[in-house]
PDB file of C-alpha atoms in Angstrom:
ATOM      1  CA  GLN A 254     -41.703 -34.249  11.111  1.00 91.00           C
ATOM      2  CA  GLU A 255     -40.484 -31.573   7.902  1.00 93.00           C
ATOM      3  CA  GLN A 256     -38.857 -28.719   8.945  1.00 97.00           C
ATOM      4  CA  LEU A 257     -37.506 -25.889   7.410  1.00 98.00           C
ATOM      5  CA  VAL A 258     -35.907 -22.629   9.274  1.00 98.00           C
ATOM      6  CA  GLU A 259     -34.440 -19.467   7.551  1.00 98.00           C
ATOM      7  CA  SER A 260     -31.984 -17.150   9.329  1.00 98.00           C
ATOM      8  CA  GLY A 261     -29.832 -14.232   7.932  1.00 98.00           C
ATOM      9  CA  GLY A 262     -32.027 -11.356   7.263  1.00 97.00           C
ATOM     10  CA  GLY A 263     -31.314  -8.015   8.871  1.00 97.00           C
ATOM     11  CA  SER A 264     -30.926  -4.439   7.728  1.00 98.00           C
ATOM     12  CA  VAL A 265     -28.855  -3.114   4.975  1.00 98.00           C
ATOM     13  CA  GLN A 266     -28.194  -0.290   2.833  1.00 98.00           C
ATOM     14  CA  ALA A 267     -29.334  -0.226  -0.661  1.00 98.00           C
ATOM     15  CA  GLY A 268     -26.214  -1.837  -2.778  1.00 98.00           C
ATOM     16  CA  GLY A 269     -25.318  -4.069   0.223  1.00 98.00           C
ATOM     17  CA  SER A 270     -25.575  -7.754   0.428  1.00 98.00           C
ATOM     18  CA  LEU A 271     -26.893 -10.489   2.604  1.00 98.00           C
ATOM     19  CA  THR A 272     -27.107 -14.495   2.442  1.00 98.00           C
ATOM     20  CA  LEU A 273     -29.967 -15.952   3.607  1.00 98.00           C
ATOM     21  CA  SER A 274     -29.961 -19.631   4.907  1.00 98.00           C
ATOM     22  CA  CYS A 275     -32.574 -22.356   5.544  1.00 98.00           C
ATOM     23  CA  ALA A 276     -31.824 -25.313   7.424  1.00 98.00           C
ATOM     24  CA  ALA A 277     -34.149 -28.199   6.162  1.00 96.00           C
ATOM     25  CA  SER A 278     -34.727 -31.270   8.386  1.00 94.00           C
ATOM     26  CA  GLY A 279     -37.032 -34.502   8.387  1.00 93.00           C
ATOM     27  CA  PHE A 280     -37.485 -34.902   4.724  1.00 91.00           C
ATOM     28  CA  THR A 281     -37.083 -38.127   3.157  1.00 83.00           C
ATOM     29  CA  ASP A 282     -34.660 -38.458   0.250  1.00 76.00           C
ATOM     30  CA  ARG A 283     -37.353 -37.707  -2.583  1.00 84.00           C
ATOM     31  CA  SER A 284     -36.643 -35.134  -5.159  1.00 90.00           C
ATOM     32  CA  TYR A 285     -37.521 -31.524  -3.942  1.00 94.00           C
ATOM     33  CA  CYS A 286     -37.604 -28.345  -5.624  1.00 95.00           C
ATOM     34  CA  MET A 287     -36.501 -25.862  -3.396  1.00 96.00           C
ATOM     35  CA  GLY A 288     -37.504 -22.117  -3.242  1.00 97.00           C
ATOM     36  CA  TRP A 289     -37.267 -18.913  -2.151  1.00 98.00           C
ATOM     37  CA  PHE A 290     -40.088 -16.776  -1.820  1.00 98.00           C
ATOM     38  CA  ARG A 291     -41.112 -13.214  -0.411  1.00 98.00           C
ATOM     39  CA  GLN A 292     -43.858 -10.965   0.864  1.00 98.00           C
ATOM     40  CA  ALA A 293     -43.559  -7.579   1.090  1.00 97.00           C
ATOM     41  CA  PRO A 294     -46.622  -5.803   3.119  1.00 93.00           C
ATOM     42  CA  GLY A 295     -49.848  -5.342   1.251  1.00 95.00           C
ATOM     43  CA  LYS A 296     -48.485  -7.420  -1.430  1.00 96.00           C
ATOM     44  CA  GLU A 297     -48.759 -11.079  -2.555  1.00 96.00           C
ATOM     45  CA  ARG A 298     -46.114 -13.650  -2.090  1.00 96.00           C
ATOM     46  CA  GLU A 299     -43.834 -14.065  -4.832  1.00 96.00           C
ATOM     47  CA  GLY A 300     -41.052 -16.535  -6.102  1.00 97.00           C
ATOM     48  CA  VAL A 301     -37.626 -15.078  -6.115  1.00 97.00           C
ATOM     49  CA  ALA A 302     -35.257 -18.079  -6.942  1.00 98.00           C
ATOM     50  CA  GLY A 303     -35.681 -22.173  -7.120  1.00 97.00           C
ATOM     51  CA  ILE A 304     -33.179 -25.135  -7.310  1.00 96.00           C
ATOM     52  CA  ASP A 305     -34.058 -28.637  -8.023  1.00 93.00           C
ATOM     53  CA  SER A 306     -32.519 -32.018  -6.944  1.00 90.00           C
ATOM     54  CA  GLY A 307     -30.121 -31.839  -9.553  1.00 90.00           C
ATOM     55  CA  GLY A 308     -29.028 -28.403  -9.002  1.00 92.00           C
ATOM     56  CA  SER A 309     -30.728 -26.739 -11.684  1.00 94.00           C
ATOM     57  CA  THR A 310     -31.582 -23.041 -11.109  1.00 95.00           C
ATOM     58  CA  THR A 311     -34.306 -20.973 -12.119  1.00 96.00           C
ATOM     59  CA  TYR A 312     -35.009 -17.060 -11.068  1.00 96.00           C
ATOM     60  CA  ALA A 313     -37.580 -14.537 -11.502  1.00 96.00           C
ATOM     61  CA  ASP A 314     -36.662 -11.469 -12.995  1.00 95.00           C
ATOM     62  CA  SER A 315     -36.170  -9.359 -10.536  1.00 95.00           C
ATOM     63  CA  ALA A 316     -33.560 -11.591  -9.048  1.00 96.00           C
ATOM     64  CA  THR A 317     -31.666 -12.147 -11.940  1.00 96.00           C
ATOM     65  CA  GLY A 318     -28.148 -11.197 -11.761  1.00 97.00           C
ATOM     66  CA  ARG A 319     -28.291 -10.141  -8.207  1.00 98.00           C
ATOM     67  CA  PHE A 320     -29.442 -13.192  -6.506  1.00 98.00           C
ATOM     68  CA  THR A 321     -27.888 -16.663  -6.623  1.00 98.00           C
ATOM     69  CA  ILE A 322     -29.687 -19.531  -4.937  1.00 98.00           C
ATOM     70  CA  SER A 323     -27.619 -22.829  -3.959  1.00 98.00           C
ATOM     71  CA  LYS A 324     -27.803 -25.552  -1.540  1.00 96.00           C
ATOM     72  CA  ASP A 325     -25.511 -27.730   0.317  1.00 95.00           C
ATOM     73  CA  ASN A 326     -26.677 -31.460   0.366  1.00 92.00           C
ATOM     74  CA  ASP A 327     -24.259 -32.499   3.341  1.00 93.00           C
ATOM     75  CA  LYS A 328     -25.484 -29.708   5.522  1.00 95.00           C
ATOM     76  CA  ASN A 329     -29.014 -29.784   4.117  1.00 95.00           C
ATOM     77  CA  THR A 330     -29.218 -26.192   3.932  1.00 97.00           C
ATOM     78  CA  LEU A 331     -30.412 -23.821   1.117  1.00 98.00           C
ATOM     79  CA  TYR A 332     -28.599 -20.241   0.497  1.00 98.00           C
ATOM     80  CA  LEU A 333     -30.011 -17.278  -1.320  1.00 98.00           C
ATOM     81  CA  GLN A 334     -26.914 -14.886  -1.854  1.00 98.00           C
ATOM     82  CA  MET A 335     -28.384 -11.297  -2.384  1.00 98.00           C
ATOM     83  CA  ASN A 336     -25.983  -8.517  -3.940  1.00 98.00           C
ATOM     84  CA  SER A 337     -26.866  -5.168  -5.170  1.00 98.00           C
ATOM     85  CA  LEU A 338     -29.857  -5.215  -2.959  1.00 98.00           C
ATOM     86  CA  LYS A 339     -32.487  -2.464  -3.653  1.00 97.00           C
ATOM     87  CA  PRO A 340     -34.850  -0.794  -1.253  1.00 97.00           C
ATOM     88  CA  GLU A 341     -37.845  -2.578  -3.116  1.00 97.00           C
ATOM     89  CA  ASP A 342     -36.132  -5.921  -2.369  1.00 98.00           C
ATOM     90  CA  THR A 343     -37.489  -5.532   1.568  1.00 98.00           C
ATOM     91  CA  ALA A 344     -40.202  -8.548   2.572  1.00 98.00           C
ATOM     92  CA  MET A 345     -40.129 -10.848   4.633  1.00 98.00           C
ATOM     93  CA  TYR A 346     -38.126 -13.874   2.904  1.00 98.00           C
ATOM     94  CA  TYR A 347     -39.442 -17.461   2.806  1.00 98.00           C
ATOM     95  CA  CYS A 348     -37.948 -20.452   2.188  1.00 98.00           C
ATOM     96  CA  ALA A 349     -40.312 -23.618   0.567  1.00 98.00           C
ATOM     97  CA  ALA A 350     -39.880 -26.928  -0.512  1.00 97.00           C
ATOM     98  CA  ALA A 351     -42.530 -29.114  -2.989  1.00 95.00           C
ATOM     99  CA  PRO A 352     -41.989 -32.480  -3.786  1.00 92.00           C
ATOM    100  CA  ALA A 353     -41.125 -32.338  -7.774  1.00 89.00           C
ATOM    101  CA  ALA A 354     -39.216 -34.589 -10.040  1.00 87.00           C
ATOM    102  CA  PRO A 355     -35.729 -33.171 -11.365  1.00 84.00           C
ATOM    103  CA  GLY A 356     -36.279 -30.455 -14.222  1.00 84.00           C
ATOM    104  CA  THR A 357     -39.657 -29.527 -12.919  1.00 87.00           C
ATOM    105  CA  CYS A 358     -38.391 -26.553 -10.486  1.00 90.00           C
ATOM    106  CA  ALA A 359     -39.176 -23.935 -13.096  1.00 88.00           C
ATOM    107  CA  LEU A 360     -40.188 -20.292 -13.138  1.00 87.00           C
ATOM    108  CA  TRP A 361     -43.698 -21.416 -13.632  1.00 88.00           C
ATOM    109  CA  ARG A 362     -43.778 -23.349 -10.276  1.00 91.00           C
ATOM    110  CA  LEU A 363     -42.486 -20.667  -8.640  1.00 92.00           C
ATOM    111  CA  ARG A 364     -45.478 -18.372  -9.795  1.00 93.00           C
ATOM    112  CA  PHE A 365     -47.839 -20.637  -7.948  1.00 93.00           C
ATOM    113  CA  PRO A 366     -46.774 -20.784  -4.149  1.00 93.00           C
ATOM    114  CA  GLN A 367     -49.469 -22.657  -3.516  1.00 93.00           C
ATOM    115  CA  SER A 368     -47.741 -25.580  -5.180  1.00 92.00           C
ATOM    116  CA  PHE A 369     -45.148 -25.867  -2.226  1.00 96.00           C
ATOM    117  CA  GLY A 370     -46.165 -27.420   0.562  1.00 95.00           C
ATOM    118  CA  TYR A 371     -43.564 -27.093   3.287  1.00 97.00           C
ATOM    119  CA  TRP A 372     -42.663 -23.505   4.585  1.00 98.00           C
ATOM    120  CA  GLY A 373     -40.320 -21.940   6.693  1.00 98.00           C
ATOM    121  CA  GLN A 374     -41.368 -19.056   9.208  1.00 97.00           C
ATOM    122  CA  GLY A 375     -39.364 -16.321   7.468  1.00 98.00           C
ATOM    123  CA  THR A 376     -36.750 -13.979   8.040  1.00 98.00           C
ATOM    124  CA  GLN A 377     -36.905 -10.213   7.592  1.00 98.00           C
ATOM    125  CA  VAL A 378     -34.632  -8.287   4.976  1.00 98.00           C
ATOM    126  CA  THR A 379     -34.734  -4.681   5.170  1.00 98.00           C
ATOM    127  CA  VAL A 380     -33.273  -2.316   2.496  1.00 98.00           C
ATOM    128  CA  SER A 381     -32.569   1.354   3.332  1.00 97.00           C
ATOM    129  CA  SER A 382     -32.290   3.590   0.408  1.00 94.00           C
TER     130      SER A 382
END
């Protein structure tokens, strides 16, 4: 059974850094788009970054230049390195997976969280000013 488990969240001051991890298990050898999403209280879930099976990445404007998505295929783990954190980055962060051909893990897909069928339980990130 497919499972995604996030870790690495916490509380930091503005300007600080955090690295989130997402351990994946039970997935087949199919091609997947892996993504990071976040949801703040009272707001809709939004896509932050995505990476396809070939390693191509895409980022939301809010993440460009500050966040880096990567993965370690040997460890079946997805990462999100977050630098220069701002209070507005405060949210629950989720990793997600969607079967997708290489090259289709684009920004449009991040704008449709419902296109991702597998989700982790989330990890909280709180950034104080």
